[in-house]
Amino acid sequence: MTSTSAATHRARLRTSIAPFLSFFSGPFERLNEEPDVANFAVGNPQEMPMTEYVDAMQRALVPQDKDWFAYKISEPASRRLVAGTLSRRTGLAWDPADVAMTNGGFAALAVAMNTVIEPGDEVIFLSPPWFFYELLILKAGGEPVRVHLDPPGFEPDVDRIADSIGPRTRAILVNSPHNPSGRIYTPEKLRALASMLADRAERIGHPIWIISDEPYNRIVFDGREFHSPAEFHPHTLITYSYGKQLLDPGQRIGYVTMPPTLSERSELRDELFVQQLAAGYAFPNALMQHALPDLEEMSIDIGALQRRRDRLVPALREMGYEASMPEGTFYTMARAPIDDDVAFAEILARHRVLVLPGTIVEVPGWFRISLTASDEMVDAGIPRFAAAMAEARA
């Protein structure tokens, strides 16, 4: 790479996250620590951690042998535990050898992309996306290709995805339950996607991977079931983070894995390991792996999230906001009463409410609300949303 092309590449990396940096150095930085602010901006905990979580971490901290805090990679016990969970959840007989433990979902995505993407490959991602998809694709040497999901349903259109596939398409990023909309993709939708990808792969002469970003696959509402694309498409890499089910995003543990239906698994295992090393030792630390047997079965209170959704969304709609009813995740999307969602987020900030402007997740005119806000924040926030609506309309 020449110095000019390297500078251009770095500039593209910065541009991809410029809206994110602008918000988090603006209203969020000013108000995040203020005690009277109703903070709906990001999926951070707004209450004390679960007692059982703290107890598990304290137990894991006590060394049981001299190697307790020695170098760790993907520890056999961790891999067996994850493989057992995946087998129960998908109905496929998962092999522990196909599980690579990572220091969070972010690292899992980076490792997955660097494993299957070659320089110049095109990678499709569905927009609105998680903040850093474009950044990670670019860093892996890929070329991002957007396929837009239409609000308010944010339902993926398989025909639209098919139209975006070309001879250089190597992968598609699928995120279900979807951040920021809360949409869960049905088995019928995933089967249709898998069938289309198999057909297009045959035409262009190489597999098209699904990188299935699933950190919210246990955060589902109304008794719904989650299904992974890996159940329908062998060329799938699943990435997962425990930071959502435990609401502990500062404690980094996750994994990247492939289904037992993939024929070239043994070659991919070695490549995943190489990419974990190349990413700067992207393995979870010893403490998190020691605690994993306890953490695996824990979850934040999904019922509490659903109750907040059921209180907040109807209240917003009654005020005149158009708001989505999420099927899972921490989030709901609402349309701002003015076209400039960043300006409206500033109006809300003046009313002591923090939300994420839709521009940051490529949905101008909308904003995202996190249900990890406390019940007290919901109580305080509802009249403030109404006051901000009135100010914007005036």
mmCIF file of C-alpha atoms in Angstrom, residues 43-314:
data_model
loop_
_atom_site.group_PDB
_atom_site.id
_atom_site.type_symbol
_atom_site.label_atom_id
_atom_site.label_comp_id
_atom_site.label_asym_id
_atom_site.label_seq_id
_atom_site.Cartn_x
_atom_site.Cartn_y
_atom_site.Cartn_z
ATOM 1 C CA GLY A 43 -26.912 -0.094 26.349
ATOM 2 C CA ASN A 44 -24.975 0.606 29.523
ATOM 3 C CA PRO A 45 -26.157 -0.514 32.972
ATOM 4 C CA GLN A 46 -28.040 2.183 34.855
ATOM 5 C CA GLU A 47 -28.455 0.078 38.015
ATOM 6 C CA MET A 48 -26.110 -1.960 40.200
ATOM 7 C CA PRO A 49 -24.915 -5.331 38.806
ATOM 8 C CA MET A 50 -26.720 -8.562 39.626
ATOM 9 C CA THR A 51 -25.645 -9.941 43.021
ATOM 10 C CA GLU A 52 -25.181 -13.440 41.627
ATOM 11 C CA TYR A 53 -22.922 -12.039 38.906
ATOM 12 C CA VAL A 54 -20.685 -10.339 41.464
ATOM 13 C CA ASP A 55 -20.603 -13.533 43.552
ATOM 14 C CA ALA A 56 -19.535 -15.585 40.510
ATOM 15 C CA MET A 57 -16.719 -13.175 39.707
ATOM 16 C CA GLN A 58 -15.503 -13.225 43.282
ATOM 17 C CA ARG A 59 -15.445 -17.036 43.311
ATOM 18 C CA ALA A 60 -13.544 -17.120 40.003
ATOM 19 C CA LEU A 61 -10.949 -14.703 41.377
ATOM 20 C CA VAL A 62 -9.697 -17.187 44.003
ATOM 21 C CA PRO A 63 -6.828 -19.203 42.429
ATOM 22 C CA GLN A 64 -7.079 -22.977 42.498
ATOM 23 C CA ASP A 65 -3.665 -23.771 40.990
ATOM 24 C CA LYS A 66 -0.449 -22.067 39.937
ATOM 25 C CA ASP A 67 -1.707 -21.587 36.355
ATOM 26 C CA TRP A 68 -4.928 -19.834 37.367
ATOM 27 C CA PHE A 69 -3.750 -16.536 35.886
ATOM 28 C CA ALA A 70 -1.297 -17.923 33.335
ATOM 29 C CA TYR A 71 -1.674 -17.306 29.596
ATOM 30 C CA LYS A 72 -5.096 -18.408 28.362
ATOM 31 C CA ILE A 73 -6.338 -19.145 24.872
ATOM 32 C CA SER A 74 -9.673 -20.831 24.124
ATOM 33 C CA GLU A 75 -9.795 -23.020 27.213
ATOM 34 C CA PRO A 76 -11.238 -26.530 26.700
ATOM 35 C CA ALA A 77 -13.859 -26.106 29.438
ATOM 36 C CA SER A 78 -15.081 -22.849 27.881
ATOM 37 C CA ARG A 79 -15.313 -24.406 24.417
ATOM 38 C CA ARG A 80 -17.246 -27.412 25.721
ATOM 39 C CA LEU A 81 -19.663 -25.171 27.579
ATOM 40 C CA VAL A 82 -20.373 -22.988 24.536
ATOM 41 C CA ALA A 83 -20.692 -26.005 22.226
ATOM 42 C CA GLY A 84 -23.252 -27.544 24.573
ATOM 43 C CA THR A 85 -25.308 -24.349 24.625
ATOM 44 C CA LEU A 86 -25.190 -24.013 20.835
ATOM 45 C CA SER A 87 -26.218 -27.643 20.370
ATOM 46 C CA ARG A 88 -29.264 -27.152 22.587
ATOM 47 C CA ARG A 89 -30.245 -23.858 20.970
ATOM 48 C CA THR A 90 -29.784 -24.848 17.312
ATOM 49 C CA GLY A 91 -30.408 -28.607 17.299
ATOM 50 C CA LEU A 92 -27.014 -29.116 15.614
ATOM 51 C CA ALA A 93 -24.263 -31.241 17.191
ATOM 52 C CA TRP A 94 -21.684 -28.528 17.826
ATOM 53 C CA ASP A 95 -18.002 -29.493 18.087
ATOM 54 C CA PRO A 96 -16.076 -27.719 20.873
ATOM 55 C CA ALA A 97 -13.059 -27.576 18.545
ATOM 56 C CA ASP A 98 -15.033 -25.174 16.346
ATOM 57 C CA VAL A 99 -15.435 -22.589 19.136
ATOM 58 C CA ALA A 100 -12.860 -19.807 19.419
ATOM 59 C CA MET A 101 -13.216 -17.796 22.633
ATOM 60 C CA THR A 102 -12.621 -14.057 22.217
ATOM 61 C CA ASN A 103 -12.349 -10.940 24.369
ATOM 62 C CA GLY A 104 -15.849 -9.796 23.542
ATOM 63 C CA GLY A 105 -18.090 -9.621 20.493
ATOM 64 C CA PHE A 106 -16.105 -6.757 18.957
ATOM 65 C CA ALA A 107 -13.028 -8.971 18.790
ATOM 66 C CA ALA A 108 -15.111 -11.892 17.525
ATOM 67 C CA LEU A 109 -16.311 -9.770 14.590
ATOM 68 C CA ALA A 110 -12.799 -8.567 13.785
ATOM 69 C CA VAL A 111 -11.429 -12.117 13.862
ATOM 70 C CA ALA A 112 -14.299 -13.439 11.731
ATOM 71 C CA MET A 113 -13.861 -10.751 9.095
ATOM 72 C CA ASN A 114 -10.100 -11.128 8.904
ATOM 73 C CA THR A 115 -10.563 -14.879 8.528
ATOM 74 C CA VAL A 116 -12.839 -14.862 5.475
ATOM 75 C CA ILE A 117 -12.241 -11.463 3.799
ATOM 76 C CA GLU A 118 -9.422 -10.871 1.316
ATOM 77 C CA PRO A 119 -8.359 -7.374 0.203
ATOM 78 C CA GLY A 120 -10.869 -6.027 -2.304
ATOM 79 C CA ASP A 121 -13.701 -8.380 -1.319
ATOM 80 C CA GLU A 122 -17.124 -6.796 -1.027
ATOM 81 C CA VAL A 123 -18.986 -7.245 2.245
ATOM 82 C CA ILE A 124 -22.698 -6.455 2.427
ATOM 83 C CA PHE A 125 -24.099 -5.015 5.615
ATOM 84 C CA LEU A 126 -27.669 -4.094 6.460
ATOM 85 C CA SER A 127 -28.312 -0.480 7.357
ATOM 86 C CA PRO A 128 -29.127 0.711 10.001
ATOM 87 C CA PRO A 129 -26.060 -1.054 11.371
ATOM 88 C CA TRP A 130 -24.119 -1.311 14.587
ATOM 89 C CA PHE A 131 -21.730 1.658 14.732
ATOM 90 C CA PHE A 132 -18.566 -0.187 13.758
ATOM 91 C CA TYR A 133 -19.479 -2.587 10.930
ATOM 92 C CA GLU A 134 -18.115 -0.337 8.200
ATOM 93 C CA LEU A 135 -14.958 0.323 10.220
ATOM 94 C CA LEU A 136 -14.283 -3.397 10.706
ATOM 95 C CA ILE A 137 -14.934 -4.221 7.049
ATOM 96 C CA LEU A 138 -12.529 -1.513 5.926
ATOM 97 C CA LYS A 139 -9.896 -2.603 8.449
ATOM 98 C CA ALA A 140 -10.098 -6.167 7.106
ATOM 99 C CA GLY A 141 -9.409 -4.859 3.595
ATOM 100 C CA GLY A 142 -12.986 -5.271 2.407
ATOM 101 C CA GLU A 143 -15.240 -2.901 0.541
ATOM 102 C CA PRO A 144 -18.498 -2.121 2.403
ATOM 103 C CA VAL A 145 -21.767 -2.439 0.458
ATOM 104 C CA ARG A 146 -24.902 -1.064 2.142
ATOM 105 C CA VAL A 147 -28.363 -2.532 1.795
ATOM 106 C CA HIS A 148 -30.932 -0.294 3.450
ATOM 107 C CA LEU A 149 -33.777 -1.519 5.663
ATOM 108 C CA ASP A 150 -36.867 0.649 5.452
ATOM 109 C CA PRO A 151 -38.319 2.109 8.658
ATOM 110 C CA PRO A 152 -40.444 1.565 10.610
ATOM 111 C CA GLY A 153 -40.381 -2.223 10.031
ATOM 112 C CA PHE A 154 -36.653 -2.550 9.216
ATOM 113 C CA GLU A 155 -37.410 -5.872 7.526
ATOM 114 C CA PRO A 156 -34.617 -7.262 5.297
ATOM 115 C CA ASP A 157 -35.557 -7.590 1.627
ATOM 116 C CA VAL A 158 -33.920 -10.720 0.169
ATOM 117 C CA ASP A 159 -34.407 -9.467 -3.400
ATOM 118 C CA ARG A 160 -32.708 -6.180 -2.536
ATOM 119 C CA ILE A 161 -29.805 -8.095 -0.989
ATOM 120 C CA ALA A 162 -29.592 -10.300 -4.094
ATOM 121 C CA ASP A 163 -29.360 -7.226 -6.320
ATOM 122 C CA SER A 164 -26.337 -6.015 -4.332
ATOM 123 C CA ILE A 165 -24.325 -9.229 -4.887
ATOM 124 C CA GLY A 166 -21.553 -9.144 -7.462
ATOM 125 C CA PRO A 167 -18.533 -11.265 -8.419
ATOM 126 C CA ARG A 168 -16.465 -9.796 -5.564
ATOM 127 C CA THR A 169 -19.085 -10.406 -2.846
ATOM 128 C CA ARG A 170 -17.520 -12.496 -0.094
ATOM 129 C CA ALA A 171 -19.792 -12.054 2.926
ATOM 130 C CA ILE A 172 -22.917 -10.491 4.334
ATOM 131 C CA LEU A 173 -23.250 -9.251 7.898
ATOM 132 C CA VAL A 174 -26.539 -10.291 9.504
ATOM 133 C CA ASN A 175 -27.539 -8.954 12.917
ATOM 134 C CA SER A 176 -30.602 -10.558 14.525
ATOM 135 C CA PRO A 177 -32.087 -9.585 16.912
ATOM 136 C CA HIS A 178 -31.292 -6.354 15.123
ATOM 137 C CA ASN A 179 -29.648 -3.372 16.752
ATOM 138 C CA PRO A 180 -31.124 -0.721 16.543
ATOM 139 C CA SER A 181 -34.640 -1.798 15.524
ATOM 140 C CA GLY A 182 -35.201 -4.900 17.687
ATOM 141 C CA ARG A 183 -36.383 -6.922 14.661
ATOM 142 C CA ILE A 184 -35.913 -10.716 14.879
ATOM 143 C CA TYR A 185 -35.490 -12.459 11.534
ATOM 144 C CA THR A 186 -37.841 -15.405 11.106
ATOM 145 C CA PRO A 187 -36.808 -18.905 10.003
ATOM 146 C CA GLU A 188 -38.677 -18.299 6.733
ATOM 147 C CA LYS A 189 -36.646 -15.156 6.064
ATOM 148 C CA LEU A 190 -33.380 -16.901 6.941
ATOM 149 C CA ARG A 191 -34.205 -19.889 4.707
ATOM 150 C CA ALA A 192 -34.945 -17.558 1.818
ATOM 151 C CA LEU A 193 -31.680 -15.704 2.426
ATOM 152 C CA ALA A 194 -29.693 -18.959 2.605
ATOM 153 C CA SER A 195 -31.268 -20.281 -0.589
ATOM 154 C CA MET A 196 -30.532 -17.072 -2.450
ATOM 155 C CA LEU A 197 -26.917 -16.982 -1.227
ATOM 156 C CA ALA A 198 -26.360 -20.601 -2.281
ATOM 157 C CA ASP A 199 -27.716 -19.792 -5.740
ATOM 158 C CA ARG A 200 -25.587 -16.661 -6.129
ATOM 159 C CA ALA A 201 -22.500 -18.433 -4.793
ATOM 160 C CA GLU A 202 -22.860 -21.086 -7.487
ATOM 161 C CA ARG A 203 -23.088 -18.367 -10.132
ATOM 162 C CA ILE A 204 -20.012 -16.427 -8.993
ATOM 163 C CA GLY A 205 -17.919 -19.481 -8.190
ATOM 164 C CA HIS A 206 -17.163 -19.091 -4.480
ATOM 165 C CA PRO A 207 -19.080 -19.286 -1.184
ATOM 166 C CA ILE A 208 -20.788 -16.238 0.252
ATOM 167 C CA TRP A 209 -20.354 -16.210 4.012
ATOM 168 C CA ILE A 210 -22.874 -15.012 6.538
ATOM 169 C CA ILE A 211 -21.208 -13.350 9.497
ATOM 170 C CA SER A 212 -24.032 -13.635 12.013
ATOM 171 C CA ASP A 213 -23.639 -11.065 14.778
ATOM 172 C CA GLU A 214 -25.799 -12.466 17.593
ATOM 173 C CA PRO A 215 -25.036 -10.672 20.875
ATOM 174 C CA TYR A 216 -28.764 -10.209 21.602
ATOM 175 C CA ASN A 217 -29.904 -13.740 20.781
ATOM 176 C CA ARG A 218 -31.094 -14.275 24.369
ATOM 177 C CA ILE A 219 -32.749 -10.850 24.672
ATOM 178 C CA VAL A 220 -36.129 -11.668 23.082
ATOM 179 C CA PHE A 221 -39.648 -10.626 24.065
ATOM 180 C CA ASP A 222 -43.190 -12.011 24.025
ATOM 181 C CA GLY A 223 -42.093 -15.655 24.076
ATOM 182 C CA ARG A 224 -40.479 -15.441 20.647
ATOM 183 C CA GLU A 225 -37.789 -17.865 19.523
ATOM 184 C CA PHE A 226 -34.468 -16.862 18.036
ATOM 185 C CA HIS A 227 -33.015 -18.778 15.100
ATOM 186 C CA SER A 228 -29.469 -18.430 13.813
ATOM 187 C CA PRO A 229 -28.591 -18.281 10.109
ATOM 188 C CA ALA A 230 -26.146 -21.110 10.924
ATOM 189 C CA GLU A 231 -29.145 -23.449 11.095
ATOM 190 C CA PHE A 232 -29.789 -22.845 7.380
ATOM 191 C CA HIS A 233 -26.479 -21.784 5.802
ATOM 192 C CA PRO A 234 -23.305 -23.834 6.433
ATOM 193 C CA HIS A 235 -20.959 -21.002 5.437
ATOM 194 C CA THR A 236 -21.812 -19.031 8.574
ATOM 195 C CA LEU A 237 -19.606 -17.618 11.297
ATOM 196 C CA ILE A 238 -21.475 -16.764 14.506
ATOM 197 C CA THR A 239 -20.118 -13.993 16.711
ATOM 198 C CA TYR A 240 -21.363 -13.599 20.265
ATOM 199 C CA SER A 241 -20.805 -11.404 23.309
ATOM 200 C CA TYR A 242 -21.869 -12.205 26.867
ATOM 201 C CA GLY A 243 -21.908 -8.463 27.552
ATOM 202 C CA LYS A 244 -25.587 -8.212 26.572
ATOM 203 C CA GLN A 245 -27.141 -11.128 28.447
ATOM 204 C CA LEU A 246 -25.204 -10.053 31.559
ATOM 205 C CA LEU A 247 -25.271 -6.280 30.909
ATOM 206 C CA ASP A 248 -21.555 -6.117 31.677
ATOM 207 C CA PRO A 249 -20.038 -4.598 28.512
ATOM 208 C CA GLY A 250 -16.851 -3.677 30.352
ATOM 209 C CA GLN A 251 -16.054 -7.344 31.064
ATOM 210 C CA ARG A 252 -14.982 -8.813 27.739
ATOM 211 C CA ILE A 253 -15.816 -12.380 26.774
ATOM 212 C CA GLY A 254 -17.430 -13.785 23.644
ATOM 213 C CA TYR A 255 -16.727 -16.205 20.846
ATOM 214 C CA VAL A 256 -16.659 -16.828 17.118
ATOM 215 C CA THR A 257 -17.723 -20.234 15.854
ATOM 216 C CA MET A 258 -18.877 -22.190 12.810
ATOM 217 C CA PRO A 259 -21.638 -24.808 12.465
ATOM 218 C CA PRO A 260 -20.957 -28.549 12.214
ATOM 219 C CA THR A 261 -22.551 -28.527 8.736
ATOM 220 C CA LEU A 262 -19.549 -26.622 7.320
ATOM 221 C CA SER A 263 -17.270 -29.041 5.455
ATOM 222 C CA GLU A 264 -14.019 -27.004 5.673
ATOM 223 C CA ARG A 265 -14.102 -26.537 9.438
ATOM 224 C CA SER A 266 -10.669 -28.003 10.196
ATOM 225 C CA GLU A 267 -8.872 -25.517 7.907
ATOM 226 C CA LEU A 268 -10.835 -22.632 9.359
ATOM 227 C CA ARG A 269 -9.944 -23.509 12.963
ATOM 228 C CA ASP A 270 -6.270 -22.791 12.316
ATOM 229 C CA GLU A 271 -7.044 -19.557 10.479
ATOM 230 C CA LEU A 272 -9.224 -18.298 13.322
ATOM 231 C CA PHE A 273 -6.399 -18.959 15.771
ATOM 232 C CA VAL A 274 -3.894 -17.105 13.591
ATOM 233 C CA GLN A 275 -6.233 -14.128 13.296
ATOM 234 C CA GLN A 276 -6.765 -14.047 17.071
ATOM 235 C CA LEU A 277 -3.021 -13.745 17.529
ATOM 236 C CA ALA A 278 -2.722 -11.166 14.750
ATOM 237 C CA ALA A 279 -5.482 -9.065 16.308
ATOM 238 C CA GLY A 280 -3.360 -8.583 19.428
ATOM 239 C CA TYR A 281 -4.125 -11.734 21.410
ATOM 240 C CA ALA A 282 -7.910 -11.591 21.074
ATOM 241 C CA PHE A 283 -8.614 -14.177 23.786
ATOM 242 C CA PRO A 284 -10.691 -13.548 26.925
ATOM 243 C CA ASN A 285 -8.793 -13.178 30.153
ATOM 244 C CA ALA A 286 -8.438 -15.937 32.690
ATOM 245 C CA LEU A 287 -10.988 -14.598 35.179
ATOM 246 C CA MET A 288 -13.835 -14.460 32.643
ATOM 247 C CA GLN A 289 -13.198 -18.016 31.460
ATOM 248 C CA HIS A 290 -13.027 -19.335 35.024
ATOM 249 C CA ALA A 291 -16.378 -17.669 35.776
ATOM 250 C CA LEU A 292 -18.059 -18.790 32.557
ATOM 251 C CA PRO A 293 -19.747 -21.945 33.964
ATOM 252 C CA ASP A 294 -21.705 -19.681 36.330
ATOM 253 C CA LEU A 295 -22.189 -16.843 33.847
ATOM 254 C CA GLU A 296 -23.482 -19.042 31.020
ATOM 255 C CA GLU A 297 -26.864 -19.575 32.675
ATOM 256 C CA MET A 298 -27.274 -16.032 34.042
ATOM 257 C CA SER A 299 -29.267 -13.274 32.420
ATOM 258 C CA ILE A 300 -30.444 -9.799 33.177
ATOM 259 C CA ASP A 301 -34.179 -9.469 33.803
ATOM 260 C CA ILE A 302 -35.730 -9.764 30.326
ATOM 261 C CA GLY A 303 -39.178 -9.229 31.825
ATOM 262 C CA ALA A 304 -38.092 -5.840 33.185
ATOM 263 C CA LEU A 305 -36.875 -4.790 29.726
ATOM 264 C CA GLN A 306 -40.165 -5.897 28.194
ATOM 265 C CA ARG A 307 -42.185 -4.002 30.812
ATOM 266 C CA ARG A 308 -40.214 -0.837 30.046
ATOM 267 C CA ARG A 309 -40.861 -1.361 26.346
ATOM 268 C CA ASP A 310 -44.579 -1.871 27.005
ATOM 269 C CA ARG A 311 -44.748 1.328 29.035
ATOM 270 C CA LEU A 312 -42.534 3.567 26.959
ATOM 271 C CA VAL A 313 -43.540 2.750 23.373
ATOM 272 C CA PRO A 314 -47.311 3.318 23.878
#
